[in-house]
Amino acid sequence: MFRTSNTQRGAIGFTITEVLVVTVLLGVTSVVAIPQFGGSTMQYAQTAARSIAQHIQYAQDLAVTTQSSVTLSITDSGYVYTLKDSGGETLTHPIDRKPFATDFRDDPNISSLTINVEFTGITDLVFDAFGTPNTGGTITMQHSKMDSDVVLTLHPATGSVSVSLVTP
């Protein structure tokens, strides 16, 4: 037997929840799977920067969809990133249901990098209900074995994130 649906015929697309889950899955995949293939210090730095960029984008998306502020807390000299709700409570990761935190100190390939966080002297990036960050700035990853620095840039007006290579 065929079942009929109550949805409007011809309405196709993805819900915001599906988009957010895919974004998180891509972030988890980039942190876990890509370094497993082996690679250079530069590849590890780029993977870490992309992971942080996806955390920033997820925080933005979540702030917009929940219409409340979301904070990305940066601690331990840029090695630990935690997502928090408007009440300051650590959010639960939607996939593994653990606290939403990334600790790069646990990865010997990334912990060997020097990470410089420059967000006008603050360590908490707060995204408002429109997804606008409270500041802009950069996170720079450096290592003596790398010819270029990996720089993540958060643009203050738009909240867009970019990852680039910069020759010192």
Tab-separated table of N, CA and C in Angstrom:
chain	number	residue	atom	x	y	z
A	1	MET	N	0.831	-1.181	0.000
A	1	MET	CA	0.000	0.000	0.000
A	1	MET	C	0.869	1.235	0.000
A	2	PHE	N	0.403	2.240	-0.673
A	2	PHE	CA	1.115	3.514	-0.693
A	2	PHE	C	0.521	4.429	0.357
A	3	ARG	N	1.408	5.138	1.038
A	3	ARG	CA	0.948	6.090	2.049
A	3	ARG	C	0.975	7.483	1.450
A	4	THR	N	-0.005	8.235	1.775
A	4	THR	CA	-0.020	9.619	1.315
A	4	THR	C	0.541	10.508	2.411
A	5	SER	N	1.128	11.575	1.993
A	5	SER	CA	1.767	12.490	2.941
A	5	SER	C	0.925	13.753	3.074
A	6	ASN	N	0.988	14.347	4.246
A	6	ASN	CA	0.264	15.592	4.473
A	6	ASN	C	1.066	16.817	4.030
A	7	THR	N	2.286	16.588	3.528
A	7	THR	CA	3.104	17.726	3.110
A	7	THR	C	2.627	18.254	1.776
A	8	GLN	N	2.975	19.482	1.526
A	8	GLN	CA	2.571	20.130	0.285
A	8	GLN	C	3.328	19.501	-0.879
A	9	ARG	N	2.619	19.174	-1.927
A	9	ARG	CA	3.247	18.538	-3.079
A	9	ARG	C	4.194	19.533	-3.752
A	10	GLY	N	5.390	19.063	-4.076
A	10	GLY	CA	6.359	19.909	-4.756
A	10	GLY	C	7.272	20.670	-3.802
A	11	ALA	N	7.007	20.623	-2.496
A	11	ALA	CA	7.866	21.318	-1.534
A	11	ALA	C	9.073	20.434	-1.231
A	12	ILE	N	10.243	20.884	-1.664
A	12	ILE	CA	11.457	20.120	-1.411
A	12	ILE	C	12.488	21.038	-0.776
A	13	GLY	N	13.431	20.439	-0.095
A	13	GLY	CA	14.494	21.222	0.528
A	13	GLY	C	14.941	20.561	1.814
A	14	PHE	N	15.802	21.245	2.518
A	14	PHE	CA	16.347	20.726	3.759
A	14	PHE	C	15.923	21.615	4.915
A	15	THR	N	15.698	21.015	6.053
A	15	THR	CA	15.392	21.805	7.242
A	15	THR	C	16.694	22.349	7.802
A	16	ILE	N	16.611	23.376	8.622
A	16	ILE	CA	17.806	23.970	9.216
A	16	ILE	C	18.513	22.965	10.111
A	17	THR	N	17.768	22.075	10.737
A	17	THR	CA	18.369	21.039	11.586
A	17	THR	C	19.240	20.115	10.748
A	18	GLU	N	18.759	19.723	9.583
A	18	GLU	CA	19.544	18.857	8.706
A	18	GLU	C	20.823	19.549	8.258
A	19	VAL	N	20.740	20.830	7.929
A	19	VAL	CA	21.912	21.593	7.514
A	19	VAL	C	22.921	21.683	8.663
A	20	LEU	N	22.447	21.942	9.881
A	20	LEU	CA	23.342	22.046	11.031
A	20	LEU	C	24.021	20.713	11.330
A	21	VAL	N	23.277	19.625	11.236
A	21	VAL	CA	23.854	18.306	11.505
A	21	VAL	C	24.931	17.985	10.464
A	22	VAL	N	24.689	18.296	9.207
A	22	VAL	CA	25.690	18.058	8.163
A	22	VAL	C	26.936	18.901	8.415
A	23	THR	N	26.757	20.150	8.833
A	23	THR	CA	27.899	21.023	9.135
A	23	THR	C	28.737	20.424	10.261
A	24	VAL	N	28.098	19.949	11.294
A	24	VAL	CA	28.816	19.342	12.417
A	24	VAL	C	29.514	18.064	11.970
A	25	LEU	N	28.838	17.250	11.171
A	25	LEU	CA	29.455	16.021	10.689
A	25	LEU	C	30.708	16.307	9.863
A	26	LEU	N	30.658	17.335	9.030
A	26	LEU	CA	31.832	17.710	8.250
A	26	LEU	C	32.971	18.151	9.158
A	27	GLY	N	32.636	18.879	10.212
A	27	GLY	CA	33.660	19.316	11.166
A	27	GLY	C	34.300	18.145	11.875
A	28	VAL	N	33.483	17.216	12.334
A	28	VAL	CA	34.008	16.034	13.021
A	28	VAL	C	34.861	15.214	12.061
A	29	THR	N	34.401	15.067	10.837
A	29	THR	CA	35.154	14.310	9.841
A	29	THR	C	36.503	14.957	9.568
A	30	SER	N	36.527	16.280	9.460
A	30	SER	CA	37.796	16.955	9.168
A	30	SER	C	38.784	16.821	10.311
A	31	VAL	N	38.303	16.805	11.533
A	31	VAL	CA	39.198	16.682	12.688
A	31	VAL	C	39.683	15.247	12.851
A	32	VAL	N	38.815	14.271	12.595
A	32	VAL	CA	39.146	12.877	12.863
A	32	VAL	C	39.761	12.183	11.644
A	33	ALA	N	39.141	12.293	10.517
A	33	ALA	CA	39.541	11.481	9.369
A	33	ALA	C	40.736	12.023	8.609
A	34	ILE	N	40.767	13.299	8.334
A	34	ILE	CA	41.823	13.851	7.482
A	34	ILE	C	43.213	13.626	8.063
A	35	PRO	N	43.467	13.908	9.350
A	35	PRO	CA	44.815	13.664	9.870
A	35	PRO	C	45.220	12.196	9.855
A	36	GLN	N	44.269	11.274	9.816
A	36	GLN	CA	44.583	9.854	9.822
A	36	GLN	C	45.287	9.410	8.545
A	37	PHE	N	45.162	10.181	7.480
A	37	PHE	CA	45.787	9.822	6.223
A	37	PHE	C	47.269	10.181	6.212
A	38	GLY	N	47.746	10.763	7.296
A	38	GLY	CA	49.145	11.165	7.366
A	38	GLY	C	49.339	12.483	6.639
A	39	GLY	N	50.376	13.149	6.975
A	39	GLY	CA	50.614	14.384	6.264
A	39	GLY	C	51.613	15.257	6.987
A	40	SER	N	51.779	16.407	6.430
A	40	SER	CA	52.765	17.341	6.946
A	40	SER	C	52.172	18.218	8.041
A	41	THR	N	53.063	18.939	8.692
A	41	THR	CA	52.642	19.890	9.723
A	41	THR	C	51.682	20.912	9.129
A	42	MET	N	51.924	21.323	7.888
A	42	MET	CA	51.049	22.286	7.215
A	42	MET	C	49.639	21.720	7.084
A	43	GLN	N	49.509	20.460	6.733
A	43	GLN	CA	48.188	19.850	6.598
A	43	GLN	C	47.469	19.792	7.943
A	44	TYR	N	48.200	19.501	9.009
A	44	TYR	CA	47.596	19.470	10.341
A	44	TYR	C	47.106	20.862	10.736
A	45	ALA	N	47.896	21.873	10.434
A	45	ALA	CA	47.514	23.250	10.759
A	45	ALA	C	46.272	23.658	9.979
A	46	GLN	N	46.210	23.309	8.699
A	46	GLN	CA	45.046	23.645	7.886
A	46	GLN	C	43.807	22.905	8.383
A	47	THR	N	43.961	21.654	8.777
A	47	THR	CA	42.834	20.881	9.308
A	47	THR	C	42.310	21.512	10.588
A	48	ALA	N	43.214	21.895	11.484
A	48	ALA	CA	42.805	22.534	12.735
A	48	ALA	C	42.091	23.852	12.462
A	49	ALA	N	42.611	24.654	11.534
A	49	ALA	CA	41.988	25.940	11.204
A	49	ALA	C	40.593	25.739	10.613
A	50	ARG	N	40.440	24.748	9.753
A	50	ARG	CA	39.127	24.479	9.158
A	50	ARG	C	38.141	23.980	10.217
A	51	SER	N	38.637	23.199	11.154
A	51	SER	CA	37.784	22.723	12.246
A	51	SER	C	37.280	23.904	13.081
A	52	ILE	N	38.166	24.825	13.407
A	52	ILE	CA	37.766	26.011	14.169
A	52	ILE	C	36.786	26.848	13.358
A	53	ALA	N	37.040	26.988	12.059
A	53	ALA	CA	36.134	27.749	11.189
A	53	ALA	C	34.743	27.128	11.200
A	54	GLN	N	34.662	25.805	11.181
A	54	GLN	CA	33.356	25.146	11.206
A	54	GLN	C	32.676	25.324	12.564
A	55	HIS	N	33.453	25.360	13.645
A	55	HIS	CA	32.873	25.644	14.962
A	55	HIS	C	32.287	27.051	14.978
A	56	ILE	N	32.996	27.991	14.390
A	56	ILE	CA	32.513	29.373	14.334
A	56	ILE	C	31.227	29.438	13.518
A	57	GLN	N	31.209	28.789	12.368
A	57	GLN	CA	30.018	28.810	11.519
A	57	GLN	C	28.840	28.113	12.204
A	58	TYR	N	29.103	27.021	12.913
A	58	TYR	CA	28.039	26.339	13.638
A	58	TYR	C	27.477	27.248	14.738
A	59	ALA	N	28.367	27.921	15.476
A	59	ALA	CA	27.920	28.846	16.529
A	59	ALA	C	27.039	29.949	15.934
A	60	GLN	N	27.440	30.475	14.794
A	60	GLN	CA	26.647	31.497	14.105
A	60	GLN	C	25.271	30.962	13.718
A	61	ASP	N	25.260	29.816	13.057
A	61	ASP	CA	23.996	29.210	12.614
A	61	ASP	C	23.075	28.933	13.794
A	62	LEU	N	23.641	28.416	14.873
A	62	LEU	CA	22.848	28.100	16.053
A	62	LEU	C	22.266	29.360	16.691
A	63	ALA	N	23.057	30.441	16.723
A	63	ALA	CA	22.561	31.703	17.278
A	63	ALA	C	21.368	32.211	16.468
A	64	VAL	N	21.463	32.097	15.155
A	64	VAL	CA	20.370	32.575	14.292
A	64	VAL	C	19.131	31.694	14.448
A	65	THR	N	19.310	30.369	14.443
A	65	THR	CA	18.143	29.484	14.494
A	65	THR	C	17.468	29.487	15.860
A	66	THR	N	18.222	29.695	16.933
A	66	THR	CA	17.617	29.718	18.267
A	66	THR	C	17.245	31.127	18.710
A	67	GLN	N	17.673	32.127	17.928
A	67	GLN	CA	17.413	33.536	18.241
A	67	GLN	C	17.922	33.904	19.641
A	68	SER	N	19.095	33.353	19.998
A	68	SER	CA	19.746	33.707	21.259
A	68	SER	C	21.252	33.666	21.047
A	69	SER	N	21.978	34.316	21.916
A	69	SER	CA	23.424	34.393	21.736
A	69	SER	C	24.084	33.030	21.987
A	70	VAL	N	25.150	32.786	21.239
A	70	VAL	CA	25.968	31.589	21.385
A	70	VAL	C	27.416	32.061	21.473
A	71	THR	N	28.163	31.476	22.408
A	71	THR	CA	29.537	31.895	22.647
A	71	THR	C	30.504	30.781	22.285
A	72	LEU	N	31.562	31.155	21.582
A	72	LEU	CA	32.684	30.253	21.345
A	72	LEU	C	33.793	30.730	22.273
A	73	SER	N	34.042	29.962	23.317
A	73	SER	CA	35.040	30.318	24.321
A	73	SER	C	36.388	29.718	23.928
A	74	ILE	N	37.413	30.569	23.881
A	74	ILE	CA	38.756	30.146	23.486
A	74	ILE	C	39.647	30.221	24.723
A	75	THR	N	40.192	29.073	25.146
A	75	THR	CA	41.029	29.054	26.340
A	75	THR	C	42.345	28.321	26.065
A	76	ASP	N	43.201	28.317	27.056
A	76	ASP	CA	44.497	27.648	27.014
A	76	ASP	C	45.292	28.049	25.769
A	77	SER	N	45.451	29.356	25.588
A	77	SER	CA	46.253	29.919	24.490
A	77	SER	C	45.794	29.466	23.112
A	78	GLY	N	44.500	29.252	22.941
A	78	GLY	CA	43.963	28.900	21.631
A	78	GLY	C	43.903	27.420	21.346
A	79	TYR	N	44.187	26.576	22.324
A	79	TYR	CA	44.160	25.138	22.097
A	79	TYR	C	42.837	24.492	22.467
A	80	VAL	N	41.959	25.191	23.224
A	80	VAL	CA	40.682	24.618	23.657
A	80	VAL	C	39.549	25.546	23.217
A	81	TYR	N	38.541	24.972	22.546
A	81	TYR	CA	37.389	25.717	22.044
A	81	TYR	C	36.120	25.068	22.581
A	82	THR	N	35.252	25.875	23.211
A	82	THR	CA	34.022	25.365	23.801
A	82	THR	C	32.845	26.217	23.358
A	83	LEU	N	31.744	25.576	22.956
A	83	LEU	CA	30.524	26.305	22.604
A	83	LEU	C	29.606	26.372	23.812
A	84	LYS	N	29.095	27.582	24.093
A	84	LYS	CA	28.224	27.791	25.245
A	84	LYS	C	26.958	28.525	24.824
A	85	ASP	N	25.865	28.272	25.574
A	85	ASP	CA	24.599	28.951	25.296
A	85	ASP	C	24.590	30.322	25.967
A	86	SER	N	23.462	31.027	25.857
A	86	SER	CA	23.359	32.381	26.396
A	86	SER	C	23.481	32.420	27.916
A	87	GLY	N	23.257	31.300	28.586
A	87	GLY	CA	23.396	31.226	30.040
A	87	GLY	C	24.788	30.830	30.494
A	88	GLY	N	25.696	30.599	29.544
A	88	GLY	CA	27.061	30.229	29.879
A	88	GLY	C	27.284	28.737	30.054
A	89	GLU	N	26.240	27.936	29.794
A	89	GLU	CA	26.357	26.478	29.926
A	89	GLU	C	26.953	25.894	28.644
A	90	THR	N	27.837	24.909	28.792
A	90	THR	CA	28.431	24.249	27.634
A	90	THR	C	27.350	23.485	26.880
A	91	LEU	N	27.315	23.696	25.571
A	91	LEU	CA	26.318	23.027	24.733
A	91	LEU	C	26.675	21.553	24.557
A	92	THR	N	25.673	20.765	24.235
A	92	THR	CA	25.860	19.349	23.955
A	92	THR	C	26.044	19.180	22.455
A	93	HIS	N	27.051	18.416	22.080
A	93	HIS	CA	27.305	18.157	20.670
A	93	HIS	C	26.124	17.375	20.102
A	94	PRO	N	25.566	17.772	18.956
A	94	PRO	CA	24.365	17.108	18.444
A	94	PRO	C	24.595	15.681	17.954
A	95	ILE	N	25.834	15.299	17.703
A	95	ILE	CA	26.110	13.960	17.189
A	95	ILE	C	26.450	12.980	18.309
A	96	ASP	N	27.488	13.297	19.098
A	96	ASP	CA	27.926	12.338	20.112
A	96	ASP	C	27.345	12.601	21.500
A	97	ARG	N	26.560	13.657	21.640
A	97	ARG	CA	25.874	14.007	22.893
A	97	ARG	C	26.839	14.248	24.063
A	98	LYS	N	28.074	14.612	23.760
A	98	LYS	CA	29.057	14.979	24.771
A	98	LYS	C	29.154	16.499	24.795
A	99	PRO	N	29.813	17.062	25.804
A	99	PRO	CA	29.994	18.520	25.811
A	99	PRO	C	30.695	18.975	24.528
A	100	PHE	N	30.213	20.087	23.955
A	100	PHE	CA	30.737	20.580	22.680
A	100	PHE	C	32.038	21.329	22.941
A	101	ALA	N	33.126	20.590	22.959
A	101	ALA	CA	34.443	21.182	23.199
A	101	ALA	C	35.482	20.451	22.361
A	102	THR	N	36.465	21.197	21.874
A	102	THR	CA	37.583	20.631	21.135
A	102	THR	C	38.851	21.005	21.870
A	103	ASP	N	39.664	20.009	22.162
A	103	ASP	CA	40.923	20.225	22.866
A	103	ASP	C	42.062	19.743	21.977
A	104	PHE	N	42.757	20.701	21.345
A	104	PHE	CA	43.847	20.352	20.445
A	104	PHE	C	45.101	19.893	21.195
A	105	ARG	N	45.127	20.040	22.513
A	105	ARG	CA	46.281	19.568	23.288
A	105	ARG	C	46.376	18.053	23.249
A	106	ASP	N	45.260	17.377	22.953
A	106	ASP	CA	45.238	15.916	22.907
A	106	ASP	C	45.846	15.347	21.629
A	107	ASP	N	46.046	16.191	20.621
A	107	ASP	CA	46.583	15.742	19.337
A	107	ASP	C	48.037	16.190	19.229
A	108	PRO	N	48.998	15.266	19.242
A	108	PRO	CA	50.408	15.663	19.210
A	108	PRO	C	50.806	16.409	17.941
A	109	ASN	N	50.098	16.166	16.834
A	109	ASN	CA	50.414	16.864	15.587
A	109	ASN	C	50.002	18.329	15.639
A	110	ILE	N	48.917	18.622	16.335
A	110	ILE	CA	48.431	20.003	16.412
A	110	ILE	C	49.012	20.712	17.626
A	111	SER	N	49.224	19.993	18.722
A	111	SER	CA	49.748	20.640	19.926
A	111	SER	C	51.177	21.135	19.730
A	112	SER	N	51.863	20.675	18.687
A	112	SER	CA	53.210	21.164	18.407
A	112	SER	C	53.201	22.522	17.705
A	113	LEU	N	52.030	22.977	17.276
A	113	LEU	CA	51.901	24.278	16.609
A	113	LEU	C	51.881	25.401	17.637
A	114	THR	N	52.309	26.576	17.220
A	114	THR	CA	52.142	27.779	18.021
A	114	THR	C	50.865	28.448	17.526
A	115	ILE	N	49.899	28.662	18.421
A	115	ILE	CA	48.622	29.265	18.041
A	115	ILE	C	48.527	30.640	18.680
A	116	ASN	N	48.351	31.661	17.847
A	116	ASN	CA	48.188	33.033	18.327
A	116	ASN	C	46.764	33.498	18.043
A	117	VAL	N	46.032	33.838	19.098
A	117	VAL	CA	44.651	34.298	18.979
A	117	VAL	C	44.638	35.809	19.168
A	118	GLU	N	44.094	36.524	18.192
A	118	GLU	CA	44.042	37.983	18.258
A	118	GLU	C	42.615	38.462	17.970
A	119	PHE	N	41.829	38.535	19.034
A	119	PHE	CA	40.461	39.038	18.941
A	119	PHE	C	40.304	40.210	19.906
A	120	THR	N	41.045	41.252	19.662
A	120	THR	CA	41.027	42.487	20.469
A	120	THR	C	41.040	42.215	21.974
A	121	GLY	N	41.877	41.270	22.389
A	121	GLY	CA	42.070	41.017	23.806
A	121	GLY	C	40.994	40.207	24.497
A	122	ILE	N	40.018	39.695	23.753
A	122	ILE	CA	38.960	38.899	24.380
A	122	ILE	C	39.132	37.430	24.014
A	123	THR	N	38.577	36.563	24.814
A	123	THR	CA	38.681	35.123	24.552
A	123	THR	C	37.330	34.483	24.281
A	124	ASP	N	36.259	35.265	24.327
A	124	ASP	CA	34.925	34.737	24.041
A	124	ASP	C	34.341	35.445	22.823
A	125	LEU	N	34.089	34.670	21.769
A	125	LEU	CA	33.400	35.209	20.600
A	125	LEU	C	31.912	34.984	20.821
A	126	VAL	N	31.147	36.061	20.863
A	126	VAL	CA	29.715	35.962	21.111
A	126	VAL	C	28.981	36.324	19.827
A	127	PHE	N	28.102	35.428	19.392
A	127	PHE	CA	27.281	35.667	18.209
A	127	PHE	C	25.873	35.991	18.672
A	128	ASP	N	25.331	37.125	18.182
A	128	ASP	CA	23.982	37.515	18.579
A	128	ASP	C	22.940	36.777	17.739
A	129	ALA	N	21.683	37.107	17.933
A	129	ALA	CA	20.585	36.415	17.255
A	129	ALA	C	20.615	36.589	15.733
A	130	PHE	N	21.394	37.561	15.247
A	130	PHE	CA	21.536	37.767	13.806
A	130	PHE	C	22.791	37.085	13.261
A	131	GLY	N	23.561	36.434	14.148
A	131	GLY	CA	24.786	35.761	13.733
A	131	GLY	C	25.983	36.685	13.643
A	132	THR	N	25.834	37.905	14.147
A	132	THR	CA	26.915	38.881	14.096
A	132	THR	C	27.845	38.682	15.291
A	133	PRO	N	29.162	38.598	15.051
A	133	PRO	CA	30.090	38.415	16.170
A	133	PRO	C	30.333	39.721	16.921
A	134	ASN	N	30.742	39.609	18.184
A	134	ASN	CA	31.032	40.791	18.981
A	134	ASN	C	32.348	41.440	18.578
A	135	THR	N	33.173	40.748	17.800
A	135	THR	CA	34.438	41.291	17.327
A	135	THR	C	34.914	40.480	16.144
A	136	GLY	N	35.958	40.937	15.540
A	136	GLY	CA	36.624	40.198	14.477
A	136	GLY	C	38.057	39.951	14.907
A	137	GLY	N	38.777	39.207	14.132
A	137	GLY	CA	40.168	38.970	14.465
A	137	GLY	C	40.720	37.776	13.732
A	138	THR	N	41.870	37.309	14.216
A	138	THR	CA	42.547	36.201	13.550
A	138	THR	C	43.034	35.157	14.549
A	139	ILE	N	43.188	33.963	14.038
A	139	ILE	CA	43.865	32.885	14.742
A	139	ILE	C	44.957	32.421	13.790
A	140	THR	N	46.203	32.532	14.227
A	140	THR	CA	47.347	32.194	13.383
A	140	THR	C	48.041	30.950	13.933
A	141	MET	N	48.311	30.004	13.043
A	141	MET	CA	49.009	28.776	13.424
A	141	MET	C	50.373	28.778	12.750
A	142	GLN	N	51.398	28.605	13.586
A	142	GLN	CA	52.770	28.678	13.094
A	142	GLN	C	53.561	27.461	13.568
A	143	HIS	N	54.593	27.128	12.785
A	143	HIS	CA	55.521	26.063	13.172
A	143	HIS	C	56.814	26.300	12.407
A	144	SER	N	57.923	25.958	13.019
A	144	SER	CA	59.217	26.190	12.378
A	144	SER	C	59.380	25.373	11.091
A	145	LYS	N	58.644	24.275	10.947
A	145	LYS	CA	58.728	23.434	9.744
A	145	LYS	C	57.864	23.954	8.593
A	146	MET	N	57.061	24.990	8.844
A	146	MET	CA	56.140	25.493	7.813
A	146	MET	C	56.710	26.748	7.165
A	147	ASP	N	56.605	26.818	5.821
A	147	ASP	CA	57.047	27.999	5.092
A	147	ASP	C	56.047	29.135	5.212
A	148	SER	N	54.794	28.799	5.439
A	148	SER	CA	53.725	29.797	5.547
A	148	SER	C	52.965	29.588	6.847
A	149	ASP	N	52.314	30.660	7.315
A	149	ASP	CA	51.424	30.560	8.470
A	149	ASP	C	50.017	30.256	7.962
A	150	VAL	N	49.246	29.529	8.748
A	150	VAL	CA	47.835	29.291	8.440
A	150	VAL	C	47.050	30.298	9.273
A	151	VAL	N	46.284	31.151	8.595
A	151	VAL	CA	45.571	32.226	9.273
A	151	VAL	C	44.073	32.088	9.048
A	152	LEU	N	43.333	31.995	10.155
A	152	LEU	CA	41.877	31.999	10.127
A	152	LEU	C	41.453	33.431	10.446
A	153	THR	N	40.616	34.011	9.618
A	153	THR	CA	40.162	35.384	9.816
A	153	THR	C	38.648	35.405	9.992
A	154	LEU	N	38.197	36.031	11.080
A	154	LEU	CA	36.770	36.256	11.311
A	154	LEU	C	36.516	37.729	11.047
A	155	HIS	N	35.690	38.015	10.052
A	155	HIS	CA	35.395	39.393	9.677
A	155	HIS	C	34.295	39.941	10.593
A	156	PRO	N	34.536	41.094	11.246
A	156	PRO	CA	33.620	41.582	12.283
A	156	PRO	C	32.241	42.004	11.777
A	157	ALA	N	32.158	42.598	10.604
A	157	ALA	CA	30.868	43.114	10.131
A	157	ALA	C	29.961	42.007	9.625
A	158	THR	N	30.546	41.047	8.916
A	158	THR	CA	29.722	40.006	8.284
A	158	THR	C	29.723	38.694	9.041
A	159	GLY	N	30.753	38.450	9.854
A	159	GLY	CA	30.876	37.192	10.551
A	159	GLY	C	31.389	36.079	9.658
A	160	SER	N	31.814	36.423	8.434
A	160	SER	CA	32.330	35.392	7.554
A	160	SER	C	33.718	34.959	8.011
A	161	VAL	N	34.049	33.715	7.717
A	161	VAL	CA	35.304	33.120	8.149
A	161	VAL	C	36.081	32.679	6.923
A	162	SER	N	37.385	32.947	6.932
A	162	SER	CA	38.239	32.479	5.844
A	162	SER	C	39.515	31.899	6.430
A	163	VAL	N	40.067	30.929	5.721
A	163	VAL	CA	41.342	30.317	6.103
A	163	VAL	C	42.282	30.535	4.932
A	164	SER	N	43.467	31.071	5.228
A	164	SER	CA	44.424	31.361	4.154
A	164	SER	C	45.847	31.062	4.620
A	165	LEU	N	46.739	30.969	3.636
A	165	LEU	CA	48.159	30.797	3.904
A	165	LEU	C	48.831	32.148	3.736
A	166	VAL	N	49.669	32.523	4.701
A	166	VAL	CA	50.359	33.804	4.661
A	166	VAL	C	51.834	33.553	4.869
A	167	THR	N	52.649	34.067	3.971
A	167	THR	CA	54.096	33.940	4.110
A	167	THR	C	54.589	35.039	5.040
A	168	PRO	N	55.267	34.649	6.139
A	168	PRO	CA	55.718	35.668	7.103
A	168	PRO	C	56.813	36.563	6.548
